[in-house]
Amino acid sequence: MTRKLEGQKALVTGASSGIGKAIAIEMGRAGADVVINYLSGDDKANQLAGEISQSFQVKAIAHKADVSRDSEVQAMFERMRAELGRIDILVNNAGLQKDAAFDEMTLEQWNTVIGVNLTGQFLCAREAIRSFKRQGILEQISRAMGKIVCISSVHEVIPWAGHVNYAASKGGVMMMMKSVAQEVAHLRIRVNSICPGAIRTPINHEAWETAGAYETLMKLVPYKRIGEPEDIARAAIWLASDDSDYVTGVSLFVDGGMLLYPGFESGG
Ligand code: NAD
């Protein structure tokens, strides 16, 4: 891959595992300096930062912060501005599940998932847009004033029994992303989402780690393989680069066809 993001500064939330980790690595490979936000596990995050900076000769900083807390998000962006000078790309990736049958779901389970998956994306996107507006466009590195990539899910449109808080959070991400995209397009700020299908990460390990579970999962995937974090990372690099300069307000489904109603594969 060419260094399409040379000189740009990217922040990836929830970047010490799974999809976020793969995106942080690809950002470095594409030439961007990168802030690796993480919630826990200092050693793992610092090791990843070291590997990225060594492999790709970019700056990589691990920064611990809970994206659902305003003060921690503010402090993270302040550090990024102090150490890297600016921000060009935000990848809103941090997310979690707290599954329960709807009538057994606690308010805490509801609030935690909405707080991280939706409010966390709001807090980071708001801070990124404030920074983009202060900085202005730097034509040498990008045609856009800034780029935001939200990691949503196929569950922004597919209802999900037993995971109502999660599906509601991702449905919220969809309308937040599109409304913000509409509001800031005239500034040349691009805001898009990637909607992963089933990707092999810790969040859903019980859906793929045994042969039986994998077989059941494949009934939902027309392309008949699980997605890998790198499938999402490559799409994120495209959405962050000028290759997608005319793309904003879009939900890009990277899902092996999960949205193709596989139950109707044989005619229904
Ligand atoms: P993951 O559990 O490996 O990654 C989620 C990361 O977010 C973790 O590193 C976690 O520590 C971090 N995080 C959680 N709460 C946080 C907080 N308050 N502040 C900062 N970081 C926090 O799982 P993943 O699959 O890589 O998930 C990444 C994103 O992809 C999530 O938004 C998830 O909803 C989305 N997604 C995943 C799949 C999939 O199949 N794996 C499918 C659709 C969408």
Coordinates of C-alpha atoms and ligand atoms in Angstrom, one line a residue:
M1 CA 0.0 0.0 0.0
T2 CA 1.3 3.5 -0.7
R3 CA 1.5 6.0 2.1
K4 CA -1.8 7.7 1.3
L5 CA -2.1 9.3 4.7
E6 CA 1.5 10.6 4.9
G7 CA 1.7 13.6 7.3
Q8 CA -1.9 13.1 8.7
K9 CA -2.7 12.6 12.3
A10 CA -5.3 9.9 13.2
L11 CA -7.1 9.1 16.5
V12 CA -8.5 5.6 16.8
T13 CA -10.7 4.8 19.8
G14 CA -10.8 1.4 21.4
A15 CA -7.6 0.6 19.5
S16 CA -5.8 -2.0 21.6
S17 CA -7.8 -4.9 20.3
G18 CA -9.9 -6.3 17.4
I19 CA -11.0 -3.9 14.7
G20 CA -9.5 -0.8 16.3
K21 CA -6.1 -2.4 16.5
A22 CA -6.2 -3.4 12.8
I23 CA -7.2 0.1 11.9
A24 CA -4.4 1.7 14.0
I25 CA -1.9 -0.6 12.2
E26 CA -3.2 0.2 8.8
M27 CA -3.2 4.0 9.6
G28 CA 0.5 3.7 10.5
R29 CA 1.2 1.6 7.3
A30 CA -0.5 4.4 5.3
G31 CA 1.9 7.0 6.9
A32 CA -0.3 8.6 9.5
D33 CA 0.8 9.4 13.0
V34 CA -1.7 7.7 15.3
V35 CA -3.1 8.0 18.8
I36 CA -4.2 4.6 20.1
N37 CA -7.0 5.2 22.6
Y38 CA -7.6 2.3 25.0
L39 CA -9.6 1.7 28.2
S40 CA -7.5 -0.9 30.0
G41 CA -4.2 -2.8 29.6
D42 CA -1.4 -0.3 29.6
D43 CA 1.2 -2.8 28.5
K44 CA -0.7 -4.1 25.5
A45 CA -1.5 -0.5 24.2
N46 CA 2.1 0.7 24.7
Q47 CA 3.5 -2.4 23.0
L48 CA 1.2 -1.7 20.0
A49 CA 2.3 1.9 19.8
G50 CA 5.9 0.8 19.8
E51 CA 5.3 -1.8 17.1
I52 CA 3.5 0.7 14.9
S53 CA 6.1 3.5 15.2
Q54 CA 9.0 1.0 14.6
S55 CA 7.4 -0.8 11.7
F56 CA 6.2 2.3 9.8
Q57 CA 8.4 5.2 11.0
V58 CA 5.5 7.2 12.3
K59 CA 4.6 8.6 15.7
A60 CA 2.3 6.4 17.7
I61 CA 1.0 7.3 21.2
A62 CA -1.1 5.1 23.5
H63 CA -3.6 7.2 25.5
K64 CA -5.9 5.7 28.2
A65 CA -9.4 7.3 28.3
D66 CA -13.0 6.3 28.7
V67 CA -14.7 7.7 25.6
S68 CA -18.0 8.0 27.5
R69 CA -16.5 10.6 29.9
D70 CA -16.4 14.2 28.5
S71 CA -13.4 15.3 30.7
E72 CA -11.3 12.3 29.6
V73 CA -12.2 12.9 25.9
Q74 CA -11.2 16.6 26.2
A75 CA -7.9 15.7 27.9
M76 CA -7.2 13.1 25.1
F77 CA -7.7 15.6 22.3
E78 CA -5.6 18.2 24.3
R79 CA -2.7 15.7 24.5
M80 CA -3.1 14.9 20.8
R81 CA -2.9 18.6 19.8
A82 CA 0.1 19.1 22.1
E83 CA 2.1 16.1 20.9
L84 CA 1.0 15.8 17.3
G85 CA -0.1 19.4 16.5
R86 CA -3.4 18.6 14.9
I87 CA -6.0 15.9 14.1
D88 CA -7.1 15.0 10.6
I89 CA -8.9 11.7 11.1
L90 CA -11.1 10.4 13.9
V91 CA -12.1 6.7 13.9
N92 CA -14.9 6.3 16.4
N93 CA -14.5 2.5 17.1
A94 CA -14.8 1.9 20.8
G95 CA -17.8 -0.2 21.6
L96 CA -19.2 -2.9 23.8
Q97 CA -22.2 -5.2 24.4
K98 CA -24.1 -5.9 27.6
D99 CA -26.6 -8.5 26.4
A100 CA -29.9 -9.4 28.2
A101 CA -33.5 -10.3 27.4
F102 CA -35.3 -7.1 27.1
D103 CA -37.5 -7.5 30.2
E104 CA -34.4 -8.4 32.3
M105 CA -32.2 -5.6 31.0
T106 CA -31.1 -3.3 33.8
L107 CA -30.9 0.5 33.4
E108 CA -27.2 0.1 34.0
Q109 CA -26.8 -2.3 31.0
W110 CA -28.8 0.1 28.8
N111 CA -26.9 3.2 29.9
T112 CA -23.5 1.6 29.6
V113 CA -24.0 0.5 26.0
I114 CA -25.6 3.8 24.9
G115 CA -23.0 5.7 26.9
V116 CA -20.0 4.1 25.2
N117 CA -21.4 3.2 21.7
L118 CA -23.4 6.4 21.1
T119 CA -22.5 9.1 23.6
G120 CA -18.8 8.2 23.3
Q121 CA -19.0 8.7 19.5
F122 CA -20.8 12.0 20.0
L123 CA -18.2 13.3 22.5
C124 CA -15.2 12.4 20.2
A125 CA -16.9 13.6 17.0
R126 CA -17.8 16.9 18.6
E127 CA -14.2 17.4 19.8
A128 CA -12.8 16.4 16.4
I129 CA -15.0 18.9 14.6
R130 CA -14.1 21.7 17.0
S131 CA -10.4 20.9 16.2
F132 CA -11.0 20.7 12.4
K133 CA -12.7 24.1 12.4
R134 CA -9.8 25.7 14.4
Q135 CA -7.2 24.2 12.1
G136 CA -8.7 24.8 8.7
I137 CA -7.8 22.9 5.5
L138 CA -4.2 21.9 4.9
E139 CA -4.3 21.2 1.1
Q140 CA -0.8 19.6 1.1
I141 CA -2.1 16.6 3.1
S142 CA -5.8 16.4 2.3
R143 CA -8.6 18.0 0.2
A144 CA -10.9 17.7 3.2
M145 CA -10.8 19.8 6.4
G146 CA -11.2 16.5 8.4
K147 CA -12.6 13.0 8.2
I148 CA -14.6 11.0 10.7
V149 CA -15.2 7.3 10.4
C150 CA -17.8 5.8 12.7
I151 CA -17.7 2.1 13.3
S152 CA -21.4 1.2 13.4
S153 CA -22.7 -2.3 12.7
V154 CA -25.1 -4.2 10.4
H155 CA -27.4 -3.8 13.5
E156 CA -27.9 -0.1 12.6
V157 CA -30.6 -1.7 10.3
I158 CA -31.0 -5.4 11.3
P159 CA -33.0 -5.7 14.5
W160 CA -31.3 -7.9 17.2
A161 CA -33.3 -9.7 19.8
G162 CA -31.5 -10.0 23.1
H163 CA -29.2 -7.1 22.2
V164 CA -31.8 -4.2 22.1
N165 CA -29.4 -1.7 23.8
Y166 CA -26.7 -2.5 21.2
A167 CA -29.0 -2.3 18.2
A168 CA -30.4 1.0 19.5
S169 CA -27.0 2.4 20.0
K170 CA -25.9 1.6 16.4
G171 CA -29.2 2.9 15.0
G172 CA -28.4 6.1 16.9
V173 CA -24.9 6.2 15.4
M174 CA -26.5 6.0 11.9
M175 CA -28.6 9.1 12.4
M176 CA -26.0 10.9 14.3
M177 CA -23.4 10.3 11.5
K178 CA -25.8 11.3 8.7
S179 CA -27.0 14.4 10.5
V180 CA -23.5 15.6 11.4
A181 CA -22.4 14.8 7.8
Q182 CA -25.2 17.1 6.6
E183 CA -24.3 19.8 9.0
V184 CA -20.6 20.0 8.2
A185 CA -20.3 19.0 4.6
H186 CA -20.1 22.7 3.5
L187 CA -16.9 22.9 5.5
R188 CA -15.4 20.0 3.6
I189 CA -15.6 17.7 6.7
R190 CA -16.6 14.2 5.7
V191 CA -18.4 11.9 8.1
N192 CA -19.1 8.3 7.2
S193 CA -19.7 4.9 8.9
I194 CA -18.5 1.4 8.3
C195 CA -21.1 -1.3 9.2
P196 CA -19.2 -4.5 9.9
G197 CA -21.0 -7.9 9.7
A198 CA -19.5 -10.7 11.7
I199 CA -15.8 -10.0 12.3
R200 CA -13.4 -12.3 14.2
T201 CA -12.7 -10.3 17.4
P202 CA -13.0 -10.7 21.2
I203 CA -16.5 -9.0 21.2
N204 CA -18.2 -12.0 19.6
H205 CA -15.8 -14.9 20.2
E206 CA -18.7 -17.3 21.2
A207 CA -20.1 -16.9 17.7
W208 CA -17.0 -18.3 15.9
E209 CA -14.6 -20.1 18.3
T210 CA -16.2 -23.6 18.0
A211 CA -16.9 -25.4 14.7
G212 CA -20.6 -25.7 15.6
A213 CA -20.9 -22.0 16.3
Y214 CA -19.0 -21.1 13.1
E215 CA -21.3 -23.3 11.0
T216 CA -24.4 -21.6 12.5
L217 CA -22.9 -18.2 11.9
M218 CA -22.3 -19.0 8.3
K219 CA -26.0 -19.4 7.7
L220 CA -26.1 -15.6 8.1
V221 CA -23.2 -14.9 5.7
P222 CA -23.7 -15.4 2.0
Y223 CA -20.0 -15.0 1.3
K224 CA -19.3 -18.0 3.6
R225 CA -16.4 -16.7 5.6
I226 CA -16.1 -14.7 8.7
G227 CA -14.7 -11.2 8.3
E228 CA -11.3 -10.3 9.6
P229 CA -10.4 -7.0 11.3
E230 CA -8.2 -6.2 8.3
D231 CA -11.4 -6.2 6.0
I232 CA -12.7 -3.3 8.1
A233 CA -9.3 -1.6 8.4
R234 CA -8.9 -1.4 4.6
A235 CA -12.3 0.2 4.2
A236 CA -11.4 2.7 7.0
I237 CA -8.2 3.8 5.2
W238 CA -10.3 4.3 2.0
L239 CA -12.8 6.5 3.9
A240 CA -10.0 8.4 5.6
S241 CA -8.1 9.1 2.3
D242 CA -8.8 11.5 -0.6
D243 CA -9.7 8.4 -2.7
S244 CA -13.2 8.8 -1.2
D245 CA -13.1 12.6 -1.3
Y246 CA -16.7 12.8 -2.7
V247 CA -18.1 10.4 -0.2
T248 CA -19.9 11.7 2.9
G249 CA -22.9 10.6 5.0
V250 CA -22.6 7.0 3.8
S251 CA -23.0 3.7 5.7
L252 CA -20.6 1.3 4.1
F253 CA -21.6 -2.3 4.8
V254 CA -18.6 -4.6 5.0
D255 CA -20.4 -7.7 5.8
G256 CA -20.0 -10.6 3.3
G257 CA -23.6 -10.0 2.2
M258 CA -25.2 -10.3 5.7
L259 CA -27.6 -7.6 4.6
L260 CA -28.8 -9.6 1.6
Y261 CA -31.5 -11.5 3.6
P262 CA -29.7 -14.9 3.4
G263 CA -32.8 -16.6 4.7
F264 CA -34.1 -16.1 1.1
E265 CA -31.0 -17.6 -0.6
S266 CA -33.1 -20.5 -1.9
G267 CA -36.1 -18.5 -2.8
G268 CA -37.6 -18.2 0.6
Ligands
NAD1 P1 -13.3 -5.4 20.8 O1 -14.0 -5.8 22.1 O2 -12.0 -6.1 20.5 O3 -13.0 -3.9 20.7 C1 -13.7 -2.9 21.4 C2 -12.7 -2.0 22.1 O4 -13.4 -0.9 22.6 C3 -12.0 -2.7 23.2 O5 -10.6 -2.5 23.0 C4 -12.5 -2.0 24.4 O6 -11.6 -2.0 25.5 C5 -12.8 -0.7 23.9 N1 -13.7 0.1 24.8 C6 -14.8 -0.4 25.4 N2 -15.4 0.6 26.1 C7 -14.6 1.7 26.0 C8 -14.6 3.0 26.6 N3 -15.5 3.4 27.4 N4 -13.6 3.9 26.2 C9 -12.6 3.5 25.4 N5 -12.5 2.2 24.8 C10 -13.5 1.4 25.1 O7 -14.4 -5.7 19.7 P2 -14.4 -5.2 18.1 O8 -15.2 -6.2 17.4 O9 -13.1 -4.9 17.6 O10 -15.3 -3.9 18.3 C11 -14.9 -2.7 17.7 C12 -16.2 -2.0 17.1 O11 -16.7 -2.7 16.1 C13 -17.3 -1.8 18.2 O12 -17.9 -0.5 18.0 C14 -18.3 -2.9 17.7 O13 -19.6 -2.5 18.1 C15 -18.1 -2.9 16.2 N6 -18.6 -4.1 15.5 C16 -17.9 -5.3 15.7 C17 -18.4 -6.4 15.0 C18 -17.8 -7.7 15.1 O14 -18.3 -8.7 14.5 N7 -16.7 -7.9 15.8 C19 -19.5 -6.2 14.2 C20 -20.2 -5.0 14.0 C21 -19.7 -3.9 14.7

